[in-house]
Structure formats: structure tokens, C-alpha cells
């Protein structure tokens, strides 16, 4: 098994499960009753759809098959494929609409809603295995692959750009974690993503990078927690995850910050946890958190 796959996927799954009990809770309420330990151990759509993506890639000899991806996503929704207890739950509205369109035989390129209010984090949370694919296929067109996988459920350019920034940061950590500190890797990854977008994306797409201005100009990292939103909006989720990573020094500390920001806590913690896992390694994940994770065997099996 490739270490970076296990590092990232276990980091993500633990973050998802740790954060799920805090989902929808206010930051103020969590100050009085913070999440400090694994509770139910249930991982949600974040982990399930990530595992669907990874399983599709692994079982197709590391080829991107968009129809197979959607088939697996639909199987998750309908049959509880790759879930902790056999039932899909916490299904995002945009993802659900895209999958219902697919099940109603709409052409794949038209399944995802494209309105500006369909800019949730539902593709961001599952996109990490595409970076594993890109690491194995360095000649592949990165922007095209990430855009196409995001657009299966989330076709708005804001979602594509968030996924591209995230994947490029993940790739930078995978390649250079032994050489640089995490804060440096975050900034290097973002700068690399922006430079690549200028070369491969069209002018209209590049203009939309303004959504991520606080990440790109690095002002995000020095903000107080009060100025960090942790909603299900893709920009908020990526900002919150990167802020937690840049302002902590361990997997445990990062995840506790991410979870106790509240609101869409499971997805913020999943995104932060995936990158923290890639950097610190799965051995950094508290043993008691791993031990409390439901159906850990299924996660490890998909990782290979």
C-alpha cells in the first residue's frame, strides 16, 4: 500500500467521523462543550464518496472512468455502498440532485446543477484520490481531470477552482513533506496552482480566482478564528481547513480546531484531516480515534 494513500484517506475519515457529532452546532456552543474525543465513529458522505472515487481508480488500473464514478456514487446513495453501516446519510442537496439526474438517464455532462448557489463543498470533500491518480500519471492534464471529476456533481467554476487549489496543495505535501514545513508547503502549493491555472485555464476561469483571494494573498493565515467561516460553501470550507493546518503543529491539534469551529464541522475536519494526514502521517492520528472508527476494515481495504 502506498503510504500517502493511507495517510490521506485515514486522515480524512477520522476527521469526518470526529466532526460529524459537531455538524450544525454553533461555534459558541462548542466553546462550552467541545468535541475532544471520538464519539459515534460514524463517517459520512465525505468519506464514502472519497472511497468511491478511490475504489473506481484502483479497480480500473488507475484510469479515470467518469461513468464508473457516477455508478459508484449512485450505488452509495441507493444501496449504501462503502458506508459504515450499510446506509447512505448526510447527503448534500447538490450531490443528490446530480445523482437523481444520472439515475433518470440525463447525459453525464448535464447532471450537475450549475447555478451560483450550487457552490457547496460536495466535490471538494471527495476529490483527493484524483491527486493520487495525477501523482501516478504526471503527464495527465491536471486541470481537465480535476474539473471533470468535480463537475460530475458540482459544475460551478468556484468548485472546480477550490478542488484544483486543494489537490495541488496535497500534491506538494506528497512530494516535499520531508523538505519543508507545512506552512511553507501550503503556500507553495497555492502558488503553484495559481501559476498553472494561468497557463492552462481560460481567462474567464482565472478571473474567478477572486473567490479565493484570502488564500492566494496569504492574508488568511494571520486572521483570528472569529474571521474564519466554516460553512458548507466551498470557499469557506477550504479557507477553514487551510487556516487550521497553518495555525497548529500536530494532527490532533489541527483536527480539534477544525471540528470545534462548528457548522459544517465534518467536512472542514475531513479536508483538514486529509492534508494533516498527508503531512504528519497516519501514525500521528491518535490511536483512540482510529480505534473508535466504524468499519475501519473497509477503509483500509479500499486503500489497498
PDB file of C-alpha atoms in Angstrom:
ATOM      1  CA  UNK A   1       0.000   0.000   0.000  1.00  0.00           C
ATOM      2  CA  UNK A   2       1.332   3.437  -0.898  1.00  0.00           C
ATOM      3  CA  UNK A   3       1.845   5.396   2.314  1.00  0.00           C
ATOM      4  CA  UNK A   4       0.428   8.677   1.020  1.00  0.00           C
ATOM      5  CA  UNK A   5      -2.868   6.982   0.148  1.00  0.00           C
ATOM      6  CA  UNK A   6      -3.295   5.577   3.645  1.00  0.00           C
ATOM      7  CA  UNK A   7      -2.050   8.825   5.213  1.00  0.00           C
ATOM      8  CA  UNK A   8      -4.564  10.957   3.331  1.00  0.00           C
ATOM      9  CA  UNK A   9      -7.580   8.659   3.441  1.00  0.00           C
ATOM     10  CA  UNK A  10      -7.304   7.749   7.125  1.00  0.00           C
ATOM     11  CA  UNK A  11      -6.650  11.401   7.943  1.00  0.00           C
ATOM     12  CA  UNK A  12      -9.817  12.346   6.070  1.00  0.00           C
ATOM     13  CA  UNK A  13     -12.011   9.575   7.508  1.00  0.00           C
ATOM     14  CA  UNK A  14     -11.020  10.262  11.102  1.00  0.00           C
ATOM     15  CA  UNK A  15     -11.680  13.975  10.607  1.00  0.00           C
ATOM     16  CA  UNK A  16     -15.085  13.243   9.104  1.00  0.00           C
ATOM     17  CA  UNK A  17     -16.110  10.923  11.947  1.00  0.00           C
ATOM     18  CA  UNK A  18     -14.685  13.150  14.683  1.00  0.00           C
ATOM     19  CA  UNK A  19     -16.506  16.150  13.234  1.00  0.00           C
ATOM     20  CA  UNK A  20     -19.853  14.559  12.461  1.00  0.00           C
ATOM     21  CA  UNK A  21     -21.331  14.998  16.002  1.00  0.00           C
ATOM     22  CA  UNK A  22     -20.443  18.713  15.829  1.00  0.00           C
ATOM     23  CA  UNK A  23     -22.078  19.260  12.437  1.00  0.00           C
ATOM     24  CA  UNK A  24     -24.625  22.068  12.583  1.00  0.00           C
ATOM     25  CA  UNK A  25     -23.573  23.198  16.042  1.00  0.00           C
ATOM     26  CA  UNK A  26     -22.588  26.784  16.632  1.00  0.00           C
ATOM     27  CA  UNK A  27     -19.034  27.728  17.499  1.00  0.00           C
ATOM     28  CA  UNK A  28     -20.316  29.411  20.623  1.00  0.00           C
ATOM     29  CA  UNK A  29     -22.000  26.237  21.899  1.00  0.00           C
ATOM     30  CA  UNK A  30     -18.874  24.197  21.200  1.00  0.00           C
ATOM     31  CA  UNK A  31     -16.820  26.549  23.365  1.00  0.00           C
ATOM     32  CA  UNK A  32     -18.843  25.336  26.333  1.00  0.00           C
ATOM     33  CA  UNK A  33     -18.987  21.688  25.247  1.00  0.00           C
ATOM     34  CA  UNK A  34     -16.183  20.995  22.780  1.00  0.00           C
ATOM     35  CA  UNK A  35     -15.633  17.767  20.920  1.00  0.00           C
ATOM     36  CA  UNK A  36     -12.437  16.269  22.338  1.00  0.00           C
ATOM     37  CA  UNK A  37     -12.821  12.562  21.593  1.00  0.00           C
ATOM     38  CA  UNK A  38     -14.230  10.212  19.002  1.00  0.00           C
ATOM     39  CA  UNK A  39     -17.893   9.650  19.789  1.00  0.00           C
ATOM     40  CA  UNK A  40     -20.035   7.549  17.433  1.00  0.00           C
ATOM     41  CA  UNK A  41     -17.233   6.890  14.969  1.00  0.00           C
ATOM     42  CA  UNK A  42     -19.588   7.191  12.010  1.00  0.00           C
ATOM     43  CA  UNK A  43     -18.111   8.555   8.799  1.00  0.00           C
ATOM     44  CA  UNK A  44     -20.454  10.305   6.419  1.00  0.00           C
ATOM     45  CA  UNK A  45     -20.705  11.196   2.740  1.00  0.00           C
ATOM     46  CA  UNK A  46     -17.272  12.848   2.809  1.00  0.00           C
ATOM     47  CA  UNK A  47     -15.513   9.537   3.383  1.00  0.00           C
ATOM     48  CA  UNK A  48     -17.945   7.376   1.429  1.00  0.00           C
ATOM     49  CA  UNK A  49     -17.654   9.393  -1.773  1.00  0.00           C
ATOM     50  CA  UNK A  50     -13.887   9.649  -1.381  1.00  0.00           C
ATOM     51  CA  UNK A  51     -13.735   5.858  -1.082  1.00  0.00           C
ATOM     52  CA  UNK A  52     -15.997   5.519  -4.136  1.00  0.00           C
ATOM     53  CA  UNK A  53     -13.540   7.657  -6.092  1.00  0.00           C
ATOM     54  CA  UNK A  54     -10.509   5.730  -4.860  1.00  0.00           C
ATOM     55  CA  UNK A  55     -12.149   2.342  -5.483  1.00  0.00           C
ATOM     56  CA  UNK A  56     -13.031   3.343  -9.039  1.00  0.00           C
ATOM     57  CA  UNK A  57      -9.448   4.379  -9.771  1.00  0.00           C
ATOM     58  CA  UNK A  58      -7.843   1.330  -8.181  1.00  0.00           C
ATOM     59  CA  UNK A  59     -10.229  -1.163  -9.781  1.00  0.00           C
ATOM     60  CA  UNK A  60      -9.791   0.406 -13.219  1.00  0.00           C
ATOM     61  CA  UNK A  61      -5.976   0.254 -13.214  1.00  0.00           C
ATOM     62  CA  UNK A  62      -5.696   3.911 -12.196  1.00  0.00           C
ATOM     63  CA  UNK A  63      -7.736   5.190 -15.107  1.00  0.00           C
ATOM     64  CA  UNK A  64     -10.396   7.878 -14.801  1.00  0.00           C
ATOM     65  CA  UNK A  65     -13.774   6.451 -15.803  1.00  0.00           C
ATOM     66  CA  UNK A  66     -16.440   9.103 -15.233  1.00  0.00           C
ATOM     67  CA  UNK A  67     -19.336   6.724 -15.825  1.00  0.00           C
ATOM     68  CA  UNK A  68     -17.923   4.274 -13.312  1.00  0.00           C
ATOM     69  CA  UNK A  69     -17.524   7.072 -10.777  1.00  0.00           C
ATOM     70  CA  UNK A  70     -21.166   8.090 -11.138  1.00  0.00           C
ATOM     71  CA  UNK A  71     -22.284   4.474 -10.996  1.00  0.00           C
ATOM     72  CA  UNK A  72     -20.494   4.067  -7.667  1.00  0.00           C
ATOM     73  CA  UNK A  73     -21.831   7.358  -6.321  1.00  0.00           C
ATOM     74  CA  UNK A  74     -25.351   6.219  -7.232  1.00  0.00           C
ATOM     75  CA  UNK A  75     -24.741   2.847  -5.585  1.00  0.00           C
ATOM     76  CA  UNK A  76     -23.720   4.692  -2.418  1.00  0.00           C
ATOM     77  CA  UNK A  77     -26.950   6.700  -2.495  1.00  0.00           C
ATOM     78  CA  UNK A  78     -29.260   3.801  -3.306  1.00  0.00           C
ATOM     79  CA  UNK A  79     -27.589   0.788  -1.731  1.00  0.00           C
ATOM     80  CA  UNK A  80     -25.264   2.098   0.971  1.00  0.00           C
ATOM     81  CA  UNK A  81     -22.117   1.126  -0.934  1.00  0.00           C
ATOM     82  CA  UNK A  82     -18.982   1.980   1.072  1.00  0.00           C
ATOM     83  CA  UNK A  83     -20.798   3.266   4.127  1.00  0.00           C
ATOM     84  CA  UNK A  84     -20.013   2.470   7.774  1.00  0.00           C
ATOM     85  CA  UNK A  85     -23.327   0.722   8.463  1.00  0.00           C
ATOM     86  CA  UNK A  86     -24.883  -0.006   5.068  1.00  0.00           C
ATOM     87  CA  UNK A  87     -26.921   3.180   4.610  1.00  0.00           C
ATOM     88  CA  UNK A  88     -26.066   6.497   2.970  1.00  0.00           C
ATOM     89  CA  UNK A  89     -26.708   9.527   5.148  1.00  0.00           C
ATOM     90  CA  UNK A  90     -25.895  13.230   5.271  1.00  0.00           C
ATOM     91  CA  UNK A  91     -26.499  13.533   1.516  1.00  0.00           C
ATOM     92  CA  UNK A  92     -25.827  17.010   0.165  1.00  0.00           C
ATOM     93  CA  UNK A  93     -28.606  18.614  -1.883  1.00  0.00           C
ATOM     94  CA  UNK A  94     -26.475  19.368  -4.948  1.00  0.00           C
ATOM     95  CA  UNK A  95     -24.925  15.905  -4.957  1.00  0.00           C
ATOM     96  CA  UNK A  96     -28.331  14.285  -4.567  1.00  0.00           C
ATOM     97  CA  UNK A  97     -29.793  16.272  -7.462  1.00  0.00           C
ATOM     98  CA  UNK A  98     -26.882  15.327  -9.730  1.00  0.00           C
ATOM     99  CA  UNK A  99     -27.239  11.648  -8.863  1.00  0.00           C
ATOM    100  CA  UNK A 100     -31.008  11.680  -9.367  1.00  0.00           C
ATOM    101  CA  UNK A 101     -30.430  13.268 -12.767  1.00  0.00           C
ATOM    102  CA  UNK A 102     -27.955  10.499 -13.567  1.00  0.00           C
ATOM    103  CA  UNK A 103     -30.401   7.805 -12.438  1.00  0.00           C
ATOM    104  CA  UNK A 104     -33.018   9.415 -14.682  1.00  0.00           C
ATOM    105  CA  UNK A 105     -30.599   8.906 -17.609  1.00  0.00           C
ATOM    106  CA  UNK A 106     -29.648  12.522 -18.107  1.00  0.00           C
ATOM    107  CA  UNK A 107     -26.384  12.900 -20.085  1.00  0.00           C
ATOM    108  CA  UNK A 108     -23.427  12.872 -17.741  1.00  0.00           C
ATOM    109  CA  UNK A 109     -22.278  16.373 -18.658  1.00  0.00           C
ATOM    110  CA  UNK A 110     -25.681  17.800 -17.696  1.00  0.00           C
ATOM    111  CA  UNK A 111     -26.289  16.014 -14.395  1.00  0.00           C
ATOM    112  CA  UNK A 112     -24.739  18.593 -12.098  1.00  0.00           C
ATOM    113  CA  UNK A 113     -26.602  21.816 -11.248  1.00  0.00           C
ATOM    114  CA  UNK A 114     -24.610  24.841 -12.437  1.00  0.00           C
ATOM    115  CA  UNK A 115     -26.162  27.747 -10.553  1.00  0.00           C
ATOM    116  CA  UNK A 116     -24.124  30.029  -8.339  1.00  0.00           C
ATOM    117  CA  UNK A 117     -25.955  28.759  -5.258  1.00  0.00           C
ATOM    118  CA  UNK A 118     -24.722  25.226  -6.024  1.00  0.00           C
ATOM    119  CA  UNK A 119     -21.228  26.036  -4.744  1.00  0.00           C
ATOM    120  CA  UNK A 120     -21.128  23.666  -1.805  1.00  0.00           C
ATOM    121  CA  UNK A 121     -18.164  21.566  -0.733  1.00  0.00           C
ATOM    122  CA  UNK A 122     -19.534  18.268  -2.082  1.00  0.00           C
ATOM    123  CA  UNK A 123     -16.857  17.777  -4.727  1.00  0.00           C
ATOM    124  CA  UNK A 124     -14.024  19.228  -2.635  1.00  0.00           C
ATOM    125  CA  UNK A 125     -14.579  16.640   0.065  1.00  0.00           C
ATOM    126  CA  UNK A 126     -14.191  13.655  -2.318  1.00  0.00           C
ATOM    127  CA  UNK A 127     -11.581  14.868  -4.833  1.00  0.00           C
ATOM    128  CA  UNK A 128      -8.360  13.761  -3.062  1.00  0.00           C
ATOM    129  CA  UNK A 129      -7.980  10.410  -4.900  1.00  0.00           C
ATOM    130  CA  UNK A 130      -7.753  12.340  -8.175  1.00  0.00           C
ATOM    131  CA  UNK A 131      -4.475  13.764  -6.876  1.00  0.00           C
ATOM    132  CA  UNK A 132      -3.289  10.198  -6.249  1.00  0.00           C
ATOM    133  CA  UNK A 133      -4.157   9.461  -9.882  1.00  0.00           C
ATOM    134  CA  UNK A 134      -2.248  12.560 -11.020  1.00  0.00           C
ATOM    135  CA  UNK A 135       0.788  11.548  -8.974  1.00  0.00           C
ATOM    136  CA  UNK A 136       0.778   8.218 -10.827  1.00  0.00           C
ATOM    137  CA  UNK A 137       0.172   9.907 -14.205  1.00  0.00           C
ATOM    138  CA  UNK A 138       2.265  13.105 -14.204  1.00  0.00           C
ATOM    139  CA  UNK A 139       1.643  13.523 -17.926  1.00  0.00           C
ATOM    140  CA  UNK A 140      -2.132  13.809 -17.406  1.00  0.00           C
ATOM    141  CA  UNK A 141      -3.923  17.131 -17.898  1.00  0.00           C
ATOM    142  CA  UNK A 142      -4.405  18.152 -14.264  1.00  0.00           C
ATOM    143  CA  UNK A 143      -6.954  20.887 -14.717  1.00  0.00           C
ATOM    144  CA  UNK A 144      -9.098  18.849 -17.066  1.00  0.00           C
ATOM    145  CA  UNK A 145      -9.121  15.807 -14.777  1.00  0.00           C
ATOM    146  CA  UNK A 146      -9.986  17.780 -11.644  1.00  0.00           C
ATOM    147  CA  UNK A 147     -12.600  19.894 -13.430  1.00  0.00           C
ATOM    148  CA  UNK A 148     -14.306  16.857 -14.928  1.00  0.00           C
ATOM    149  CA  UNK A 149     -14.453  14.895 -11.674  1.00  0.00           C
ATOM    150  CA  UNK A 150     -15.745  17.903  -9.739  1.00  0.00           C
ATOM    151  CA  UNK A 151     -18.351  18.625 -12.426  1.00  0.00           C
ATOM    152  CA  UNK A 152     -19.979  15.221 -12.037  1.00  0.00           C
ATOM    153  CA  UNK A 153     -21.889  16.759  -9.130  1.00  0.00           C
ATOM    154  CA  UNK A 154     -20.579  20.336  -8.767  1.00  0.00           C
ATOM    155  CA  UNK A 155     -20.052  22.074 -12.093  1.00  0.00           C
ATOM    156  CA  UNK A 156     -19.682  25.698 -10.997  1.00  0.00           C
ATOM    157  CA  UNK A 157     -16.228  27.164 -11.621  1.00  0.00           C
ATOM    158  CA  UNK A 158     -15.900  28.106  -7.946  1.00  0.00           C
ATOM    159  CA  UNK A 159     -15.991  24.397  -7.048  1.00  0.00           C
ATOM    160  CA  UNK A 160     -13.510  23.493  -9.776  1.00  0.00           C
ATOM    161  CA  UNK A 161     -11.015  26.106  -8.597  1.00  0.00           C
ATOM    162  CA  UNK A 162     -11.338  25.058  -4.957  1.00  0.00           C
ATOM    163  CA  UNK A 163     -10.699  21.435  -5.921  1.00  0.00           C
ATOM    164  CA  UNK A 164      -7.689  22.452  -8.021  1.00  0.00           C
ATOM    165  CA  UNK A 165      -6.124  24.500  -5.217  1.00  0.00           C
ATOM    166  CA  UNK A 166      -6.707  21.691  -2.727  1.00  0.00           C
ATOM    167  CA  UNK A 167      -5.321  18.945  -4.957  1.00  0.00           C
ATOM    168  CA  UNK A 168      -2.245  20.952  -5.840  1.00  0.00           C
ATOM    169  CA  UNK A 169      -1.529  21.596  -2.158  1.00  0.00           C
ATOM    170  CA  UNK A 170      -1.977  17.865  -1.499  1.00  0.00           C
ATOM    171  CA  UNK A 171       0.461  17.067  -4.285  1.00  0.00           C
ATOM    172  CA  UNK A 172       3.021  19.491  -2.886  1.00  0.00           C
ATOM    173  CA  UNK A 173       2.773  17.802   0.525  1.00  0.00           C
ATOM    174  CA  UNK A 174       3.117  14.321  -1.002  1.00  0.00           C
ATOM    175  CA  UNK A 175       6.215  15.304  -2.936  1.00  0.00           C
ATOM    176  CA  UNK A 176       8.014  17.546  -0.456  1.00  0.00           C
ATOM    177  CA  UNK A 177       6.843  16.774   3.096  1.00  0.00           C
ATOM    178  CA  UNK A 178      10.387  15.784   4.112  1.00  0.00           C
ATOM    179  CA  UNK A 179      11.885  19.052   2.865  1.00  0.00           C
ATOM    180  CA  UNK A 180       9.577  21.834   4.050  1.00  0.00           C
ATOM    181  CA  UNK A 181       7.407  22.781   6.991  1.00  0.00           C
ATOM    182  CA  UNK A 182       3.662  22.501   6.497  1.00  0.00           C
ATOM    183  CA  UNK A 183       3.003  26.244   6.375  1.00  0.00           C
ATOM    184  CA  UNK A 184       5.558  26.567   3.572  1.00  0.00           C
ATOM    185  CA  UNK A 185       4.014  23.657   1.669  1.00  0.00           C
ATOM    186  CA  UNK A 186       0.568  25.256   1.838  1.00  0.00           C
ATOM    187  CA  UNK A 187       1.871  28.488   0.327  1.00  0.00           C
ATOM    188  CA  UNK A 188       3.985  26.684  -2.276  1.00  0.00           C
ATOM    189  CA  UNK A 189       1.010  24.561  -3.319  1.00  0.00           C
ATOM    190  CA  UNK A 190      -1.303  27.528  -3.750  1.00  0.00           C
ATOM    191  CA  UNK A 191       1.300  29.500  -5.700  1.00  0.00           C
ATOM    192  CA  UNK A 192       1.933  26.501  -7.941  1.00  0.00           C
ATOM    193  CA  UNK A 193      -1.813  26.084  -8.559  1.00  0.00           C
ATOM    194  CA  UNK A 194      -2.295  29.741  -9.488  1.00  0.00           C
ATOM    195  CA  UNK A 195       0.676  29.677 -11.867  1.00  0.00           C
ATOM    196  CA  UNK A 196      -0.600  26.528 -13.553  1.00  0.00           C
ATOM    197  CA  UNK A 197      -4.110  27.942 -13.872  1.00  0.00           C
ATOM    198  CA  UNK A 198      -2.713  30.993 -15.654  1.00  0.00           C
ATOM    199  CA  UNK A 199      -1.194  28.659 -18.212  1.00  0.00           C
ATOM    200  CA  UNK A 200      -3.949  26.069 -18.748  1.00  0.00           C
ATOM    201  CA  UNK A 201      -7.280  27.647 -17.782  1.00  0.00           C
ATOM    202  CA  UNK A 202      -9.052  30.252 -19.860  1.00  0.00           C
ATOM    203  CA  UNK A 203      -9.283  33.910 -18.889  1.00  0.00           C
ATOM    204  CA  UNK A 204     -12.858  33.615 -17.605  1.00  0.00           C
ATOM    205  CA  UNK A 205     -11.894  30.802 -15.245  1.00  0.00           C
ATOM    206  CA  UNK A 206      -8.870  32.702 -13.968  1.00  0.00           C
ATOM    207  CA  UNK A 207     -10.970  35.768 -13.230  1.00  0.00           C
ATOM    208  CA  UNK A 208     -12.996  33.672 -10.814  1.00  0.00           C
ATOM    209  CA  UNK A 209      -9.955  33.140  -8.610  1.00  0.00           C
ATOM    210  CA  UNK A 210     -11.075  36.242  -6.729  1.00  0.00           C
ATOM    211  CA  UNK A 211     -13.246  33.896  -4.657  1.00  0.00           C
ATOM    212  CA  UNK A 212     -10.030  32.592  -3.118  1.00  0.00           C
ATOM    213  CA  UNK A 213      -8.222  35.915  -2.683  1.00  0.00           C
ATOM    214  CA  UNK A 214      -7.546  35.429   1.050  1.00  0.00           C
ATOM    215  CA  UNK A 215      -5.844  32.119   0.324  1.00  0.00           C
ATOM    216  CA  UNK A 216      -3.871  33.418  -2.653  1.00  0.00           C
ATOM    217  CA  UNK A 217      -2.627  36.618  -0.995  1.00  0.00           C
ATOM    218  CA  UNK A 218      -1.844  34.654   2.213  1.00  0.00           C
ATOM    219  CA  UNK A 219      -3.782  37.056   4.423  1.00  0.00           C
ATOM    220  CA  UNK A 220      -5.919  34.112   5.587  1.00  0.00           C
ATOM    221  CA  UNK A 221      -3.285  32.623   7.846  1.00  0.00           C
ATOM    222  CA  UNK A 222      -2.938  35.630  10.146  1.00  0.00           C
ATOM    223  CA  UNK A 223      -6.652  36.136  10.728  1.00  0.00           C
ATOM    224  CA  UNK A 224      -8.240  35.451  14.125  1.00  0.00           C
ATOM    225  CA  UNK A 225     -10.596  32.493  14.375  1.00  0.00           C
ATOM    226  CA  UNK A 226     -13.565  34.872  14.543  1.00  0.00           C
ATOM    227  CA  UNK A 227     -12.965  35.807  10.892  1.00  0.00           C
ATOM    228  CA  UNK A 228     -12.911  32.190   9.678  1.00  0.00           C
ATOM    229  CA  UNK A 229     -16.220  30.813   8.428  1.00  0.00           C
ATOM    230  CA  UNK A 230     -16.816  27.060   8.484  1.00  0.00           C
ATOM    231  CA  UNK A 231     -19.961  26.752   6.402  1.00  0.00           C
ATOM    232  CA  UNK A 232     -20.694  24.299   3.601  1.00  0.00           C
ATOM    233  CA  UNK A 233     -19.730  26.903   0.983  1.00  0.00           C
ATOM    234  CA  UNK A 234     -16.684  25.525  -0.828  1.00  0.00           C
ATOM    235  CA  UNK A 235     -14.598  28.672  -0.269  1.00  0.00           C
ATOM    236  CA  UNK A 236     -15.343  28.732   3.460  1.00  0.00           C
ATOM    237  CA  UNK A 237     -14.501  25.053   3.833  1.00  0.00           C
ATOM    238  CA  UNK A 238     -11.145  25.328   2.078  1.00  0.00           C
ATOM    239  CA  UNK A 239     -10.244  28.510   3.957  1.00  0.00           C
ATOM    240  CA  UNK A 240     -11.125  26.973   7.317  1.00  0.00           C
ATOM    241  CA  UNK A 241      -9.165  23.788   6.617  1.00  0.00           C
ATOM    242  CA  UNK A 242      -6.036  25.644   5.486  1.00  0.00           C
ATOM    243  CA  UNK A 243      -6.278  28.048   8.434  1.00  0.00           C
ATOM    244  CA  UNK A 244      -6.392  25.129  10.881  1.00  0.00           C
ATOM    245  CA  UNK A 245      -3.392  23.489   9.218  1.00  0.00           C
ATOM    246  CA  UNK A 246      -1.323  26.681   9.220  1.00  0.00           C
ATOM    247  CA  UNK A 247      -2.041  27.558  12.848  1.00  0.00           C
ATOM    248  CA  UNK A 248      -1.385  24.202  14.528  1.00  0.00           C
ATOM    249  CA  UNK A 249       1.556  21.823  14.935  1.00  0.00           C
ATOM    250  CA  UNK A 250       0.059  18.327  15.027  1.00  0.00           C
ATOM    251  CA  UNK A 251      -2.705  16.211  13.543  1.00  0.00           C
ATOM    252  CA  UNK A 252      -4.581  16.172  16.864  1.00  0.00           C
ATOM    253  CA  UNK A 253      -4.439  19.938  17.389  1.00  0.00           C
ATOM    254  CA  UNK A 254      -5.431  20.660  13.798  1.00  0.00           C
ATOM    255  CA  UNK A 255      -8.447  18.354  13.924  1.00  0.00           C
ATOM    256  CA  UNK A 256      -9.693  19.649  17.261  1.00  0.00           C
ATOM    257  CA  UNK A 257      -9.611  23.193  15.906  1.00  0.00           C
ATOM    258  CA  UNK A 258     -11.381  22.133  12.703  1.00  0.00           C
ATOM    259  CA  UNK A 259     -14.140  20.234  14.488  1.00  0.00           C
ATOM    260  CA  UNK A 260     -14.809  22.901  17.082  1.00  0.00           C
ATOM    261  CA  UNK A 261     -15.227  25.647  14.515  1.00  0.00           C
ATOM    262  CA  UNK A 262     -18.686  24.107  14.194  1.00  0.00           C
ATOM    263  CA  UNK A 263     -21.210  24.472  11.357  1.00  0.00           C
ATOM    264  CA  UNK A 264     -20.083  22.068   8.592  1.00  0.00           C
ATOM    265  CA  UNK A 265     -17.602  20.566  11.026  1.00  0.00           C
ATOM    266  CA  UNK A 266     -17.309  17.116   9.490  1.00  0.00           C
ATOM    267  CA  UNK A 267     -16.298  18.369   6.054  1.00  0.00           C
ATOM    268  CA  UNK A 268     -13.915  21.029   7.348  1.00  0.00           C
ATOM    269  CA  UNK A 269     -12.309  18.354   9.512  1.00  0.00           C
ATOM    270  CA  UNK A 270     -12.251  15.871   6.622  1.00  0.00           C
ATOM    271  CA  UNK A 271     -10.446  18.316   4.320  1.00  0.00           C
ATOM    272  CA  UNK A 272      -8.079  19.482   7.058  1.00  0.00           C
ATOM    273  CA  UNK A 273      -7.576  15.901   8.216  1.00  0.00           C
ATOM    274  CA  UNK A 274      -6.649  14.659   4.765  1.00  0.00           C
ATOM    275  CA  UNK A 275      -3.862  17.223   4.393  1.00  0.00           C
ATOM    276  CA  UNK A 276      -2.743  16.804   8.005  1.00  0.00           C
ATOM    277  CA  UNK A 277      -2.624  13.053   7.446  1.00  0.00           C
ATOM    278  CA  UNK A 278      -0.539  13.510   4.309  1.00  0.00           C
ATOM    279  CA  UNK A 279       1.943  15.697   6.181  1.00  0.00           C
ATOM    280  CA  UNK A 280       2.141  14.118   9.646  1.00  0.00           C
ATOM    281  CA  UNK A 281       1.431  10.510   8.553  1.00  0.00           C
ATOM    282  CA  UNK A 282      -1.202   8.082   9.777  1.00  0.00           C
ATOM    283  CA  UNK A 283       0.953   7.206  12.801  1.00  0.00           C
ATOM    284  CA  UNK A 284       0.211  10.730  14.063  1.00  0.00           C
ATOM    285  CA  UNK A 285      -3.527  10.009  14.287  1.00  0.00           C
ATOM    286  CA  UNK A 286      -4.464   9.320  17.924  1.00  0.00           C
ATOM    287  CA  UNK A 287      -4.880   5.573  18.381  1.00  0.00           C
ATOM    288  CA  UNK A 288      -8.106   6.024  20.304  1.00  0.00           C
ATOM    289  CA  UNK A 289      -9.619   7.973  17.403  1.00  0.00           C
ATOM    290  CA  UNK A 290      -8.721   5.228  14.943  1.00  0.00           C
ATOM    291  CA  UNK A 291      -9.976   2.542  17.312  1.00  0.00           C
ATOM    292  CA  UNK A 292     -13.350   4.267  17.527  1.00  0.00           C
ATOM    293  CA  UNK A 293     -13.826   4.462  13.761  1.00  0.00           C
ATOM    294  CA  UNK A 294     -16.673   2.317  12.432  1.00  0.00           C
ATOM    295  CA  UNK A 295     -15.828  -0.241   9.752  1.00  0.00           C
ATOM    296  CA  UNK A 296     -12.159   0.700   9.634  1.00  0.00           C
ATOM    297  CA  UNK A 297     -11.531  -2.534   7.745  1.00  0.00           C
ATOM    298  CA  UNK A 298     -13.493  -1.285   4.725  1.00  0.00           C
ATOM    299  CA  UNK A 299     -11.464   1.926   4.578  1.00  0.00           C
ATOM    300  CA  UNK A 300      -8.152   0.079   4.747  1.00  0.00           C
ATOM    301  CA  UNK A 301      -9.329  -2.444   2.152  1.00  0.00           C
ATOM    302  CA  UNK A 302     -10.143   0.267  -0.393  1.00  0.00           C
ATOM    303  CA  UNK A 303      -6.777   1.891   0.284  1.00  0.00           C
ATOM    304  CA  UNK A 304      -5.214  -1.359  -0.877  1.00  0.00           C
TER     305      UNK A 304
END
